[in-house]
Short mmCIF file of C-alpha atoms and ligand atoms in Angstrom, two decimals:
data_model
loop_
_atom_site.label_atom_id
_atom_site.label_comp_id
_atom_site.label_asym_id
_atom_site.label_seq_id
_atom_site.Cartn_x
_atom_site.Cartn_y
_atom_site.Cartn_z
CA UNK A 1236 0.44 5.26 -17.09
CA UNK A 1237 -0.30 1.86 -15.59
CA UNK A 1238 -3.02 1.71 -12.94
CA UNK A 1239 -2.71 0.66 -9.30
CA UNK A 1240 -5.27 -1.82 -7.98
CA UNK A 1241 -6.24 -1.23 -4.36
CA UNK A 1242 -7.92 -4.37 -3.04
CA UNK A 1243 -9.24 -4.90 0.47
CA UNK A 1244 -10.69 -7.99 2.08
CA UNK A 1245 -13.64 -6.16 3.61
CA UNK A 1246 -15.12 -2.68 3.56
CA UNK A 1247 -14.23 -2.60 7.25
CA UNK A 1248 -10.60 -2.15 6.08
CA UNK A 1249 -11.49 1.09 4.29
CA UNK A 1250 -10.57 3.55 7.08
CA UNK A 1251 -6.95 2.37 6.81
CA UNK A 1252 -6.96 1.86 3.04
CA UNK A 1253 -8.17 5.43 2.48
CA UNK A 1254 -4.67 6.64 3.38
CA UNK A 1255 -3.29 4.72 0.40
CA UNK A 1256 -6.01 6.11 -1.85
CA UNK A 1257 -5.25 9.68 -0.75
CA UNK A 1258 -1.56 9.16 -1.42
CA UNK A 1259 -2.18 7.78 -4.92
CA UNK A 1260 -4.47 10.74 -5.65
CA UNK A 1261 -1.73 13.16 -4.57
CA UNK A 1262 0.52 11.71 -7.31
CA UNK A 1263 -2.37 11.69 -9.83
CA UNK A 1264 -1.78 7.97 -10.36
CA UNK A 1265 -4.78 6.16 -11.89
CA UNK A 1266 -6.25 3.51 -9.59
CA UNK A 1267 -9.23 1.27 -8.98
CA UNK A 1268 -10.57 0.17 -5.59
CA UNK A 1269 -12.26 -3.20 -5.00
CA UNK A 1270 -13.44 -5.37 -2.10
CA UNK A 1271 -12.32 -8.94 -2.85
CA UNK A 1272 -11.85 -11.60 -0.22
CA UNK A 1273 -9.51 -14.59 -0.35
CA UNK A 1274 -12.04 -16.50 1.76
CA UNK A 1275 -15.48 -15.04 1.03
CA UNK A 1276 -15.14 -14.35 -2.72
CA UNK A 1277 -12.14 -16.51 -3.76
CA UNK A 1278 -13.25 -16.93 -7.39
CA UNK A 1279 -13.60 -13.18 -7.93
CA UNK A 1280 -10.25 -12.51 -6.23
CA UNK A 1281 -8.52 -15.07 -8.46
CA UNK A 1282 -10.26 -13.81 -11.60
CA UNK A 1283 -9.24 -10.23 -10.91
CA UNK A 1284 -5.62 -11.24 -10.30
CA UNK A 1285 -5.37 -13.38 -13.42
CA UNK A 1286 -6.61 -10.52 -15.64
CA UNK A 1287 -4.92 -7.62 -13.85
CA UNK A 1288 -1.90 -7.24 -16.15
CA UNK A 1289 -3.97 -7.22 -19.34
CA UNK A 1290 -6.41 -4.79 -17.69
CA UNK A 1291 -3.60 -2.25 -17.47
CA UNK A 1292 -2.56 -2.57 -13.85
CA UNK A 1293 1.13 -2.27 -12.91
CA UNK A 1294 0.96 -2.91 -9.17
CA UNK A 1295 -1.59 -4.44 -6.80
CA UNK A 1296 -2.02 -3.32 -3.19
CA UNK A 1297 -3.87 -5.87 -1.05
CA UNK A 1298 -5.08 -5.05 2.46
CA UNK A 1299 -6.53 -7.62 4.83
CA UNK A 1300 -6.84 -8.31 8.53
CA UNK A 1301 -7.06 -11.36 10.78
CA UNK A 1302 -6.04 -14.54 8.86
CA UNK A 1303 -4.87 -12.33 6.01
CA UNK A 1304 -4.40 -14.51 2.95
CA UNK A 1305 -5.56 -11.93 0.40
CA UNK A 1306 -2.18 -10.58 -0.73
CA UNK A 1307 -0.76 -14.09 -1.03
CA UNK A 1308 -3.80 -15.41 -2.89
CA UNK A 1309 -3.55 -12.51 -5.34
CA UNK A 1310 0.21 -13.00 -5.77
CA UNK A 1311 -0.41 -16.68 -6.53
CA UNK A 1312 -2.42 -15.64 -9.59
CA UNK A 1313 -0.31 -12.84 -11.09
CA UNK A 1314 3.32 -11.94 -11.72
CA UNK A 1315 2.60 -8.24 -11.10
CA UNK A 1316 4.22 -6.84 -7.95
CA UNK A 1317 1.88 -7.27 -4.96
CA UNK A 1318 2.15 -5.09 -1.86
CA UNK A 1319 0.43 -6.40 1.27
CA UNK A 1320 -0.99 -4.21 4.03
CA UNK A 1321 -1.66 -6.16 7.24
CA UNK A 1322 -4.70 -4.57 8.90
CA UNK A 1323 -4.85 -4.25 12.67
CA UNK A 1324 -7.77 -6.14 14.14
CA UNK A 1325 -9.02 -6.11 17.70
CA UNK A 1326 -8.02 -9.58 18.89
CA UNK A 1327 -4.28 -9.71 18.14
CA UNK A 1328 -3.46 -6.10 17.25
CA UNK A 1329 -2.58 -6.96 13.65
CA UNK A 1330 0.19 -9.42 14.44
CA UNK A 1331 -2.01 -12.17 12.98
CA UNK A 1332 -2.35 -10.29 9.68
CA UNK A 1333 1.32 -9.30 9.63
CA UNK A 1334 2.52 -12.88 9.93
CA UNK A 1335 -0.10 -14.17 7.48
CA UNK A 1336 0.92 -11.57 4.90
CA UNK A 1337 4.68 -11.57 5.29
CA UNK A 1338 5.46 -15.28 5.58
CA UNK A 1339 5.09 -16.16 1.92
CA UNK A 1340 6.66 -19.33 0.54
CA UNK A 1341 9.69 -18.95 -1.73
CA UNK A 1342 8.70 -18.19 -5.32
CA UNK A 1343 5.55 -16.13 -4.61
CA UNK A 1344 6.68 -12.78 -3.16
CA UNK A 1345 4.52 -10.24 -1.36
CA UNK A 1346 6.15 -6.93 -0.39
CA UNK A 1347 4.67 -6.44 3.07
CA UNK A 1348 4.50 -3.00 4.70
CA UNK A 1349 3.92 -2.26 8.39
CA UNK A 1350 0.65 -3.03 10.16
CA UNK A 1351 -1.81 -0.41 8.83
CA UNK A 1352 1.02 0.97 6.67
CA UNK A 1353 -1.26 2.13 3.88
CA UNK A 1354 0.65 5.29 2.98
CA UNK A 1355 3.91 3.38 2.54
CA UNK A 1356 2.09 0.81 0.40
CA UNK A 1357 0.97 3.59 -1.94
CA UNK A 1358 4.42 5.19 -1.97
CA UNK A 1359 6.02 1.86 -2.83
CA UNK A 1360 3.51 1.40 -5.64
CA UNK A 1361 4.36 4.85 -6.99
CA UNK A 1362 8.08 4.07 -6.72
CA UNK A 1363 7.56 0.92 -8.79
CA UNK A 1364 5.63 2.86 -11.45
CA UNK A 1365 8.33 5.56 -11.42
CA UNK A 1366 10.77 3.06 -12.97
CA UNK A 1367 9.07 3.79 -16.29
CA UNK A 1368 7.72 7.29 -15.58
CA UNK A 1369 10.16 10.11 -14.92
CA UNK A 1370 7.47 12.58 -13.82
CA UNK A 1371 6.64 10.25 -10.93
CA UNK A 1372 10.34 10.00 -10.04
CA UNK A 1373 10.55 13.80 -9.87
CA UNK A 1374 7.36 14.03 -7.78
CA UNK A 1375 8.70 11.41 -5.34
CA UNK A 1376 11.92 13.40 -4.96
CA UNK A 1377 10.00 16.62 -4.28
CA UNK A 1378 7.88 14.89 -1.66
CA UNK A 1379 10.99 13.64 0.14
CA UNK A 1380 12.51 17.14 0.12
CA UNK A 1381 9.34 18.66 1.60
CA UNK A 1382 9.20 15.98 4.30
CA UNK A 1383 12.86 16.57 5.19
CA UNK A 1384 12.25 20.33 5.45
CA UNK A 1385 9.46 19.70 7.99
CA UNK A 1386 11.77 17.55 10.15
CA UNK A 1387 14.65 20.04 9.87
CA UNK A 1388 12.34 22.80 11.14
CA UNK A 1389 11.25 20.61 14.07
CA UNK A 1390 14.92 19.99 14.84
CA UNK A 1391 15.62 23.72 14.74
CA UNK A 1392 12.82 24.42 17.23
CA UNK A 1393 13.97 21.65 19.62
CA UNK A 1394 17.60 22.76 19.44
CA UNK A 1395 16.57 26.37 20.08
CA UNK A 1396 14.60 25.33 23.16
CA UNK A 1397 17.17 23.07 24.82
CA UNK A 1398 20.64 23.98 23.55
CA UNK A 1399 21.00 27.60 24.61
C1 RP5 B 1897 -10.51 -9.88 6.71
O1 RP5 B 1897 -11.26 -10.03 7.85
C2 RP5 B 1897 -10.81 -8.50 6.22
O2 RP5 B 1897 -9.73 -7.99 5.46
C3 RP5 B 1897 -11.01 -7.71 7.49
O3 RP5 B 1897 -9.82 -7.07 7.91
C4 RP5 B 1897 -11.37 -8.78 8.50
C5 RP5 B 1897 -12.75 -8.63 9.08
O4 RP5 B 1897 -13.71 -8.50 8.05
P1 RP5 B 1897 -15.22 -8.11 8.41
O5 RP5 B 1897 -15.74 -9.23 9.28
O6 RP5 B 1897 -15.16 -6.81 9.13
O7 RP5 B 1897 -15.94 -8.01 7.09
O8 RP5 B 1897 -10.82 -10.83 5.73
#
């Protein structure tokens, strides 16, 4: 199975990024985690991106806050799918990172999830890998069914309380 690369711009992003790591673990998807910065370690970020496909990665998740150029800088150096997680920072509540991550120029796509949307980033990565791995497709379907059962039970309790 291809690996998922989980890249963050700073170790201060880790509390959010850990939700993506936990999700990947739950699917038993192989992954690597790295701190690489578009601004502070640009050569290392570019080098990783250029070699990622031949290193066995299938998808790259890139999380960054503030002036968040990491996902775009990675996407500029690989044709692997790149998923951007805008990280909420204190000054502008993550809107800065959201706009920096999502507003990519035509030709260099970044699939951007919600601010701090680490779990969805991991799920999207698993969905991409499931195109060539039927066991992942089955596991994704089971997860959806379990999640729906939880909501249906909540609905039952609310209906019982208010509709009688
Ligand atoms: C971004 O700047 C990082 O992704 C992080 O979200 C933010 C702040 O980094 P630190 O100053 O906490 O290292 O590049």
